[in-house]
Coordinates of C-alpha atoms and ligand atoms in Angstrom, one line a residue:
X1 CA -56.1 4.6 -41.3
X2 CA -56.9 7.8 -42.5
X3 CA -55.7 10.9 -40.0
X4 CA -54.6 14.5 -39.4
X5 CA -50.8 13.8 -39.4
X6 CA -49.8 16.7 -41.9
X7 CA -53.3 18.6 -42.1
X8 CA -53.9 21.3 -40.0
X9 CA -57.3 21.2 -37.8
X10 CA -59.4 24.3 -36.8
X11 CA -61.3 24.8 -34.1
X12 CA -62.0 24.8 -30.2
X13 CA -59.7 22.3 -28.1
X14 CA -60.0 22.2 -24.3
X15 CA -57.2 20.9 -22.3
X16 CA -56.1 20.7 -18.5
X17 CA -53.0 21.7 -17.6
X18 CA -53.4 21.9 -14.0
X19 CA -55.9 20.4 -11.5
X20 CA -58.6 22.4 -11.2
X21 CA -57.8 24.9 -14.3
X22 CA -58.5 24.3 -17.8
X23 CA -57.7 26.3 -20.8
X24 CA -59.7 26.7 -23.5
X25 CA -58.1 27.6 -27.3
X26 CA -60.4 29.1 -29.6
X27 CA -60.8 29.5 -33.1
X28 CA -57.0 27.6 -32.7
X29 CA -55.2 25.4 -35.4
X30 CA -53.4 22.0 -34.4
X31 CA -51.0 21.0 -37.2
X32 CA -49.7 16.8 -36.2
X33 CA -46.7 15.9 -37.3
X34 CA -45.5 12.8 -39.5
X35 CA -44.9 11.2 -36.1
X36 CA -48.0 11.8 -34.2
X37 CA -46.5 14.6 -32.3
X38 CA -48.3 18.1 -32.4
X39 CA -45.8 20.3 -34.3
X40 CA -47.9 23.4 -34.1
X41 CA -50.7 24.6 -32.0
X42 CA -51.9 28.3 -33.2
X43 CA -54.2 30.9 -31.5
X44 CA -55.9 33.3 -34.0
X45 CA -53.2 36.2 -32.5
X46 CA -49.8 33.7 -33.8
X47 CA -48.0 34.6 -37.0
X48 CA -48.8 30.8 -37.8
X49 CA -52.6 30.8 -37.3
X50 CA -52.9 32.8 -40.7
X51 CA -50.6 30.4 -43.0
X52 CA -52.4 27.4 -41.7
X53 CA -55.7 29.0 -42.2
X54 CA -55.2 29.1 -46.0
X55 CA -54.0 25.9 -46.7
X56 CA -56.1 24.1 -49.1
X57 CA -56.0 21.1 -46.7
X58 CA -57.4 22.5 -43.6
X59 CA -59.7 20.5 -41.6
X60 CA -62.3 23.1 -39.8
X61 CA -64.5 21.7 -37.3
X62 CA -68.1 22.5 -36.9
X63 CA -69.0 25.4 -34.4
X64 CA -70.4 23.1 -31.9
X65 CA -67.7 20.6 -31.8
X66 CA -64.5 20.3 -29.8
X67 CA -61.7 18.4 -28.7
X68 CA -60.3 17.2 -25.5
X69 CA -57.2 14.9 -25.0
X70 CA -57.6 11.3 -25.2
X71 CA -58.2 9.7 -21.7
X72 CA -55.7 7.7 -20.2
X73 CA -56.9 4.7 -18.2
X74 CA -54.3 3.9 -15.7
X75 CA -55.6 0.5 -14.8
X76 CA -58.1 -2.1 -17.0
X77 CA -57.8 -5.8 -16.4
X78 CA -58.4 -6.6 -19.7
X79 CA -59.3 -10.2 -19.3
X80 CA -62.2 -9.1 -16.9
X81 CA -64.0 -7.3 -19.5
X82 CA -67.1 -10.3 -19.7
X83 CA -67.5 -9.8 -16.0
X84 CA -68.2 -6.3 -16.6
X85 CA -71.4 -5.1 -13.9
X86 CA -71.1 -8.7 -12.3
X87 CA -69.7 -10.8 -9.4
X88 CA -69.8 -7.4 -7.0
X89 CA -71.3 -9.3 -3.9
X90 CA -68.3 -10.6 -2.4
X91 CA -64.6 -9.1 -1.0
X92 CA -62.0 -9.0 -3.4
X93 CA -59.9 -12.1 -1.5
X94 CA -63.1 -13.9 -2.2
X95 CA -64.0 -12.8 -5.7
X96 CA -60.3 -13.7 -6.9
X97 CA -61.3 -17.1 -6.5
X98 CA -64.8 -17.7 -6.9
X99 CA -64.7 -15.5 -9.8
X100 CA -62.2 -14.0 -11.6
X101 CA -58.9 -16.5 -11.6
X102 CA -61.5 -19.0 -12.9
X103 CA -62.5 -16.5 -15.5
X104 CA -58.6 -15.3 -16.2
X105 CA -57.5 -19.2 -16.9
X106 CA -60.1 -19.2 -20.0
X107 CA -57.7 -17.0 -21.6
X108 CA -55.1 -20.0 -22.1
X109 CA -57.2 -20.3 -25.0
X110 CA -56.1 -17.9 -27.4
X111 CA -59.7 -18.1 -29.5
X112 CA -61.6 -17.0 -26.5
X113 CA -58.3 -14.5 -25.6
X114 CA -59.1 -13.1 -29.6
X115 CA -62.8 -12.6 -29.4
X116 CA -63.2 -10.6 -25.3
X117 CA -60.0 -8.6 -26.5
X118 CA -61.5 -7.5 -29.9
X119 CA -64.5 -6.4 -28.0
X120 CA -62.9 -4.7 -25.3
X121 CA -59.8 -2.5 -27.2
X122 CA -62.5 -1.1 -29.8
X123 CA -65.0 -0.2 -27.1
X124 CA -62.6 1.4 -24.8
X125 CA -60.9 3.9 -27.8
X126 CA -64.7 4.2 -29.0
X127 CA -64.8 5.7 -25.2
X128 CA -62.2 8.3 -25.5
X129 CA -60.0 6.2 -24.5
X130 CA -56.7 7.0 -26.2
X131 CA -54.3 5.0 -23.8
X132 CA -54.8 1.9 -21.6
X133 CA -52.3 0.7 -19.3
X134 CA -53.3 -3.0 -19.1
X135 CA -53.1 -6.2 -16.8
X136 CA -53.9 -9.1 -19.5
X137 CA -53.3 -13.0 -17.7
X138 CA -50.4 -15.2 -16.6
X139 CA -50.3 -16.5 -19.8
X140 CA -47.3 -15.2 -22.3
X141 CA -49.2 -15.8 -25.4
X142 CA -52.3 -14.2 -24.8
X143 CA -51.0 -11.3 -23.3
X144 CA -48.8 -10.6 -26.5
X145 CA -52.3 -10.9 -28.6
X146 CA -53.4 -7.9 -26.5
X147 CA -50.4 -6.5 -27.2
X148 CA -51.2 -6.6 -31.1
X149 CA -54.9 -6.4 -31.1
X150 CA -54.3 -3.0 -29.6
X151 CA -51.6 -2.6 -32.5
X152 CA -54.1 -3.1 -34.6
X153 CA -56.4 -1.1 -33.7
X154 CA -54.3 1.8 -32.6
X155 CA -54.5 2.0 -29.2
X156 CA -51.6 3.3 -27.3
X157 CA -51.1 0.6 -24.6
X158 CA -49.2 -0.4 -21.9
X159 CA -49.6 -4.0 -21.7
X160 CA -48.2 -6.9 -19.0
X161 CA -48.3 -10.2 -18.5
X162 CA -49.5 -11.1 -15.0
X163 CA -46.8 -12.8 -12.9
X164 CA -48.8 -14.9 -9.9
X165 CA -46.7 -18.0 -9.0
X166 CA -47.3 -18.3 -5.2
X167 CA -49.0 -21.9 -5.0
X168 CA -50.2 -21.3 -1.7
X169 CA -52.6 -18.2 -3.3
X170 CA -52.9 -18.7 -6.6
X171 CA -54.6 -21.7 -8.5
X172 CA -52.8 -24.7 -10.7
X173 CA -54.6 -23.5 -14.0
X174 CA -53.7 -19.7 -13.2
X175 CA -50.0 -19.5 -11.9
X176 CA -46.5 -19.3 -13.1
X177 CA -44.8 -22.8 -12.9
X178 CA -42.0 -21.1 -10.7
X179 CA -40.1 -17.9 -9.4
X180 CA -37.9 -18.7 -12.4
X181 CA -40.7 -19.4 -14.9
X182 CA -42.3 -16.0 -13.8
X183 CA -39.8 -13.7 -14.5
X184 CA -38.2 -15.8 -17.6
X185 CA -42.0 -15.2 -19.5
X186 CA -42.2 -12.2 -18.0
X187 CA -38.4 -11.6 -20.2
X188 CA -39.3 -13.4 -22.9
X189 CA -43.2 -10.8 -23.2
X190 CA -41.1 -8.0 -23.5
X191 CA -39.1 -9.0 -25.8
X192 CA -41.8 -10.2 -28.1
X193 CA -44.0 -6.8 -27.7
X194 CA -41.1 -4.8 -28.1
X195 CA -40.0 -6.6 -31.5
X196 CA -44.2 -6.7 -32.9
X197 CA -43.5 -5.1 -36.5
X198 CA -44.6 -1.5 -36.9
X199 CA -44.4 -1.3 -33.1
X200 CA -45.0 2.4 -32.2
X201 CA -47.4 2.8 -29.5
X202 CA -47.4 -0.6 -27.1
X203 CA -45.1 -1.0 -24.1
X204 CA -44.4 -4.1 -22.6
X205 CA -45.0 -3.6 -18.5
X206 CA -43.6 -5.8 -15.6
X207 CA -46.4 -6.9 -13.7
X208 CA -46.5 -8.6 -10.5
X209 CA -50.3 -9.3 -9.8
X210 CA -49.7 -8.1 -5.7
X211 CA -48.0 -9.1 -3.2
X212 CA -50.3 -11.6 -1.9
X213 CA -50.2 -14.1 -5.1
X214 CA -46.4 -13.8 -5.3
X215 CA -43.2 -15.2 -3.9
X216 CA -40.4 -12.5 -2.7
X217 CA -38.2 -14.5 -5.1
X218 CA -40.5 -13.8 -7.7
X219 CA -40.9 -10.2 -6.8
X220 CA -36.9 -9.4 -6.5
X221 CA -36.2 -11.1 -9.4
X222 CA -39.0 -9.0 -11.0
X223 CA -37.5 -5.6 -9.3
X224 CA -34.1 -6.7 -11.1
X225 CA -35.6 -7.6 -14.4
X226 CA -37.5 -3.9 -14.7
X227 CA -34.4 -2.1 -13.9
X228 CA -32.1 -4.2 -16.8
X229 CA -35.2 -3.3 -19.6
X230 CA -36.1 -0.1 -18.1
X231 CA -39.7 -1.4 -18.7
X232 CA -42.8 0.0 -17.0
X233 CA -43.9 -1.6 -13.1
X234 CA -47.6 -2.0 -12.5
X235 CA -49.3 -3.8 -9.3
X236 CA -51.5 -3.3 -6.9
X237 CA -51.1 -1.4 -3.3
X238 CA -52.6 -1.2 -0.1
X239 CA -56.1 -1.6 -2.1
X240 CA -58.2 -3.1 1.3
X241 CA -57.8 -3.7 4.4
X242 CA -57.0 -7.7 3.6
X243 CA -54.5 -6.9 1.0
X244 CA -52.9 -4.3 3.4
X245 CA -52.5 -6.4 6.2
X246 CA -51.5 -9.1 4.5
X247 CA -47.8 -7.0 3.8
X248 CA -47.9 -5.6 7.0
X249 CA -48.4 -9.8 8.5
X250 CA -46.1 -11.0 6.1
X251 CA -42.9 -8.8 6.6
X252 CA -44.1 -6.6 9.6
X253 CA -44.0 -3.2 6.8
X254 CA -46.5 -1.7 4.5
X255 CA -46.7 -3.0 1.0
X256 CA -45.2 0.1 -0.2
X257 CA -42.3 -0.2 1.9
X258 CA -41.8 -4.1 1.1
X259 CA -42.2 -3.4 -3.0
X260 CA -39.8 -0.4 -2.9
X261 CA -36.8 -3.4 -1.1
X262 CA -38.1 -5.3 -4.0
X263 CA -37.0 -2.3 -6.8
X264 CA -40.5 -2.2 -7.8
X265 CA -41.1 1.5 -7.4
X266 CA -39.1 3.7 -10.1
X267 CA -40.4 6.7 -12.0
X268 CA -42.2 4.6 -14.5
X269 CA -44.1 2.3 -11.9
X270 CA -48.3 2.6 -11.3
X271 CA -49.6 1.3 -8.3
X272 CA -53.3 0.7 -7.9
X273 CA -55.3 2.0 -5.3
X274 CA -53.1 2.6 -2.6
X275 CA -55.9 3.4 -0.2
X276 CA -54.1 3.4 2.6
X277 CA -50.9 4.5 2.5
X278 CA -49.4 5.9 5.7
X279 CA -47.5 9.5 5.4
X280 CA -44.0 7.0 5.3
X281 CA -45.3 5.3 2.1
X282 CA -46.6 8.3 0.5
X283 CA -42.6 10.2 1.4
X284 CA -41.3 7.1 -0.2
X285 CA -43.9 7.1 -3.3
X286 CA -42.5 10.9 -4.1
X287 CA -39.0 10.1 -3.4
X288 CA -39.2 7.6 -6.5
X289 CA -41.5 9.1 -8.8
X290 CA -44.1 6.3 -8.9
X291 CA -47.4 7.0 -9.9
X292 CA -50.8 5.9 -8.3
X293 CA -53.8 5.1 -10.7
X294 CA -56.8 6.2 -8.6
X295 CA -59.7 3.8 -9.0
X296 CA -62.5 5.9 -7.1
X297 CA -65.6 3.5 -8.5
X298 CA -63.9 -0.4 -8.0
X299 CA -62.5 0.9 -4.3
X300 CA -66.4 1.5 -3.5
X301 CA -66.5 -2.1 -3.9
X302 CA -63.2 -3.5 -2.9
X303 CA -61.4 -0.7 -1.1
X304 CA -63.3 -0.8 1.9
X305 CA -62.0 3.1 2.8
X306 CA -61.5 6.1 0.0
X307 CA -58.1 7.7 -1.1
X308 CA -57.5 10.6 -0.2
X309 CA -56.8 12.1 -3.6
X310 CA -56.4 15.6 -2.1
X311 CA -53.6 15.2 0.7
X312 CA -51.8 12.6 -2.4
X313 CA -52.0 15.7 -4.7
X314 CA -51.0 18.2 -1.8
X315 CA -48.0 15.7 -1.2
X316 CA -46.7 15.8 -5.0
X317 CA -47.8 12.1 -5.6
X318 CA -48.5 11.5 -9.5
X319 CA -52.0 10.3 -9.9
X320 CA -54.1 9.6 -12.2
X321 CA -57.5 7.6 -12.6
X322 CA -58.4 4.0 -13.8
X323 CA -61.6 2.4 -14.2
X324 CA -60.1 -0.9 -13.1
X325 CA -62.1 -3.0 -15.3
X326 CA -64.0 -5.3 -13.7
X327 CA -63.5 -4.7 -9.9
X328 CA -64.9 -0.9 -11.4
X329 CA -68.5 -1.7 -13.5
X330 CA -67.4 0.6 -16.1
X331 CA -65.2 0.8 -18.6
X332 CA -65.8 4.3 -19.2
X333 CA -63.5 7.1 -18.0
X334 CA -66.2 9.5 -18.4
X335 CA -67.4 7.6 -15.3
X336 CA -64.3 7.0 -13.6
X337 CA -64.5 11.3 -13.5
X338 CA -67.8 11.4 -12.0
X339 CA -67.2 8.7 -9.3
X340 CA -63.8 10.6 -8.4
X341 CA -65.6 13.2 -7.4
X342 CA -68.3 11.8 -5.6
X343 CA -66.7 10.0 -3.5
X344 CA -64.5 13.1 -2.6
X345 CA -67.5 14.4 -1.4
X346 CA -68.3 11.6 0.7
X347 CA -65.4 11.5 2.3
X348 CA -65.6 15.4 3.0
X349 CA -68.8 15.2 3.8
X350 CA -68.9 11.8 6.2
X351 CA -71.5 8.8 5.9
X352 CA -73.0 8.2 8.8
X353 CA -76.0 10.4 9.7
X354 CA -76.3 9.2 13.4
X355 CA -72.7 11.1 13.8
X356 CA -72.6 14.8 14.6
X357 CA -71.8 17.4 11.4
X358 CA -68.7 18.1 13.5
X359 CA -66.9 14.6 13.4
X360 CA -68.9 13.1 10.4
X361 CA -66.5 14.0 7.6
X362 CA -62.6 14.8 6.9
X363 CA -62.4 18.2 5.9
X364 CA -60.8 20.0 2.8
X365 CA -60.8 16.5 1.1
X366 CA -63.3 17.0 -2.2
X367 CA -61.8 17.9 -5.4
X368 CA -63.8 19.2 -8.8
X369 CA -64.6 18.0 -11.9
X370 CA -61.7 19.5 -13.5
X371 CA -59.2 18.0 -11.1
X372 CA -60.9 14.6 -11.8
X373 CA -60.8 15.6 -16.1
X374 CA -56.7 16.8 -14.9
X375 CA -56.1 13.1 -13.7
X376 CA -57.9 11.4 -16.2
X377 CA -55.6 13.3 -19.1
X378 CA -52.6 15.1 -18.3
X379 CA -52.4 13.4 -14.7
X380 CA -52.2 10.0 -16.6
X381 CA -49.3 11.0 -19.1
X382 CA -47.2 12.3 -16.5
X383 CA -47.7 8.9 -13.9
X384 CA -46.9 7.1 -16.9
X385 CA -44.1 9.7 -17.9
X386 CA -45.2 9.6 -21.5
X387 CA -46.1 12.9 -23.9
X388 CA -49.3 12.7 -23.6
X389 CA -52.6 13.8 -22.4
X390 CA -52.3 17.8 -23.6
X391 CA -52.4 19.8 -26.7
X392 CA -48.4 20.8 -26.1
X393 CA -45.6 21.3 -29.0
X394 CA -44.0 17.3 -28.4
X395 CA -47.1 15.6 -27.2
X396 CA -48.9 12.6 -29.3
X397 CA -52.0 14.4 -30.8
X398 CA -54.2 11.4 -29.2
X399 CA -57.7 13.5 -29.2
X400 CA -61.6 13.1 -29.0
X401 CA -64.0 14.6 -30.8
X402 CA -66.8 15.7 -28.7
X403 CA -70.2 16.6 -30.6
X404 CA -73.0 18.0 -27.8
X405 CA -75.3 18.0 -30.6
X406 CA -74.7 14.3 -31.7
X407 CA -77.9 12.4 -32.2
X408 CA -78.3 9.7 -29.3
X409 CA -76.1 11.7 -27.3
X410 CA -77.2 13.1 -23.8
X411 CA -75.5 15.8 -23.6
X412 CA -78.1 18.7 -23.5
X413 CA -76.5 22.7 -24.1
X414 CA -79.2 25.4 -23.8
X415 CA -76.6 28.0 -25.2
X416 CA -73.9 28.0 -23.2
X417 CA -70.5 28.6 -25.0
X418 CA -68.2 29.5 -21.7
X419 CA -65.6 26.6 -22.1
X420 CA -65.9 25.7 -17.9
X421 CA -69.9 25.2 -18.2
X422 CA -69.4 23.3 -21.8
X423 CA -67.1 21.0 -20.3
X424 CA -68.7 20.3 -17.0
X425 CA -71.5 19.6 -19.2
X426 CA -69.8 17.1 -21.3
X427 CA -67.7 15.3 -18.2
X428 CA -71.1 14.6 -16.2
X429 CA -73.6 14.1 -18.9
X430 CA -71.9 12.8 -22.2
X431 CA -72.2 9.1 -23.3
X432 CA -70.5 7.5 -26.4
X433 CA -72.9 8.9 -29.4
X434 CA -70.9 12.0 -28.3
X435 CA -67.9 11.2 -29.1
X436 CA -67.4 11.2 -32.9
X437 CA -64.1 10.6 -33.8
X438 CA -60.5 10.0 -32.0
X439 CA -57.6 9.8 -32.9
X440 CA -54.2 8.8 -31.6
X441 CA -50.9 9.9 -32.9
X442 CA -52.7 11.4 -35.5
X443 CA -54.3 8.5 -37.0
X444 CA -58.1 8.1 -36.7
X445 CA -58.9 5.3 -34.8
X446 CA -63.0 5.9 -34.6
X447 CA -65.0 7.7 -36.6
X448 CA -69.1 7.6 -36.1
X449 CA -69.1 8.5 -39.6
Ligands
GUN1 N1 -55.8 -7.4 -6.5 C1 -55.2 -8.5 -7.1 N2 -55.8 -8.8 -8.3 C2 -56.8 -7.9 -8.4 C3 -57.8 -7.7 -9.4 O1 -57.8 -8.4 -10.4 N3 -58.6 -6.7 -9.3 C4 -58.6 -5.9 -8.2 N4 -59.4 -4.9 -8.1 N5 -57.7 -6.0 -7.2 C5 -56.8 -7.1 -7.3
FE2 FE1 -57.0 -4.1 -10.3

């Protein structure tokens, strides 16, 4: 792969430190280290800007080009991918089985495992997106082919083999044999992704589906197991009114409370959705550090409510945004930006037009495009508590380049330079033929040319 590790780059970046404030480097110069991680970032004023300026190896980007961090997609169910824009008419506790555990058991067959995970890794970095945090199946094999297709490609990835063994909820040809048979693959996964040769940018995850397809033995034993690796937790939370109820029916607490007895929340734990978390759960979800991947499109389909992104940010809670892949009908985070805000404004705004202007909303709940371009970045690397996401001394220099100008693109500039309009512009109106290159750790991973 050829890269930028050890050649300086020149030009605009655009990052976003904090929600709802970007900063915008002009005329700067990113120097990546041998490691991936940005050694130097200069501003024209810095005693380094000069040196790197005349190295014979600088890369200079043209004027109308810039970069932006790599998006980080905090949830993708990567098996879903050939479901992508279907199966959308029923409620999730009907569409697990009529559609997707059906579609999840095909990927015993590690052929047909190879050829949707191909498709999907290259078309999500091709997206901007520089790191996935992944459900694949309950199978051990093909999620460790995930693990090294994205290897290959050089996606940083966060990948986990999906523990389901309830028998009760989960079907013969999509289940762990046993309690004992979930969490021994679930051992034996890490192990294998954390041994894959050349292994620098995929982490194995523990990865209890939800509550509802597994047994407490299975989800204790799974708590116990992520504290002796220190792995990453992923599952999914309070997501609709079912999956709520069915914690609060089944042990008389919130699923939040029940997984934290379990030793599933810890710093390095992303629970999806989260819709409805009461102010206990959210108190409990900042005493442990856990982060929440925001899926703002798939809850329009599933979540039967919206989060409310703004009191979770108010509260400290570590969010970030996932398209959620295929409960979401786009694997784009461009996307997942756009429907984060809109449906912040709906939920400011209210729904129903038959109710008065006084009692038809919840006020001081929308957030802006650069909160939602905040999550889907720096938001991302801190719920994942990984260096990554801004153009920082220490981070990965996982990037996009963005060219408004690319033919086929759709993003349409009539003059403006002011780095808040440019970007707007991009978030809302760009489409893949804008993004020409990205790279992550360094390395080019797409290049349009
Ligand atoms: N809850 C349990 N499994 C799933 C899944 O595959 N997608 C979504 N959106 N919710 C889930
Ligand atoms: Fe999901």
């Amino acid at each position: 792969m050829t890269g930028l590790r050890g050649r300086p780059l020149r030009g605009r970046f655009i990052h976003a430190p904090e929600r709802g404030r970007i900063e915008a480097l002009d005329d700067a110069i990113l120097l990546t280290g041998a490691d991936g991680a940005i050694e130097v970032l200069a501003r024209p004023d810095d005693a380094a800007h000069a040196d790197l300026a005349g190295r014979p190896d600088l890369v200079t980007l043209s004027a109308h080009r810039l970069v932006l961090p790599g998006f980080v997609d905090l949830h993708v169910h990567a098996p879903q991918y050939p479901q992508l824009g279907q199966a959308l008419d029923v409620p999730l506790e009907v569409w697990l089985h009529k559609y997707t555990f059906p579609l999840e058991a095909r990927y015993a067959d590690l052929d047909f495992a190879r050829s949707r995970y191909e498709v999907l890794v290259a078309d999500l970095l091709a997206s901007g997106t520089t790191t996935a945090l992944y459900f694949a199946t309950v199978h051990r094999e093909a999620s460790e082919l995930l693990a090294r297709i994205c290897l290959d490609k050089g996606q940083r990835a966060l990948v986990g083999k999906v523990a389901m063994d309830d028998p009760l909820a989960c079907p013969a040809n999509c289940r762990d044999a046993s309690p004992e048979a979930a969490i021994a693959q679930t051992r034996a996964f890490i192990g294998a992704v954390r041994a894959l040769p050349g292994n620098d940018r995929v982490l194995p995850v523990v990865t209890p589906r939800f509550i509802p397809s597994c047994t407490d033995a299975a989800l204790a034993g799974l708590g116990a197991l992520a504290a002796e690796c220190g792995c990453h937790v992923q599952t999914h939370c309070s997501e609709s009114d079912w999956a709520h109820g069915h914690a609060l029916a089944r042990y008389g607490m919130t699923d939040t409370a029940a997984l934290d007895g379990f030793g599933l929340l810890t710093r390095r734990t992303v629970l999806a959705h989260s819709v409805f978390l009461t102010e206990a759960d959210m108190a409990t979800i900042v005493g442990r550090g856990t982060g929440i991947a925001h899926c703002a499109l798939s809850n329009v389909y599933f979540g039967n409510a919206v989060f409310p992104l703004r009191r979770a940010l108010e509260r400290g809670l570590h969010v970030g945004l996932g398209t959620d892949v295929s409960g979401g009908p786009s694997a784009s985070m461009f996307e997942a930006c756009r429907s984060t805000v809109q449906v912040s404004r709906l939920l400011e705004e209210g729904v129903d037009p038959t109710d008065s202007r006084e009692t038809r909303g919840t006020p001081d709940t929308r957030v802006d495009m650069l909160t939602a371009f905040h999550l889907a970045t720096a938001g991302g690397g801190v719920a994942l508590d990984l260096p990554i996401g801004l153009f920082r001394p220490g981070y990965q220099f996982d990037a996009m380049i963005v060219d408004p100008e690319a033919a086929g693109g759709s993003i349409r500039l009539f003059g403006e330079t002011e780095p808040v309009a440019v970007l707007e512009k991009i978030l809302y109106t760009a489409s893949r033929p804008n993004i020409a290159a990205v790279y992550v750790s360094g390395e080019r991973v797409v290049s349009t040319e």
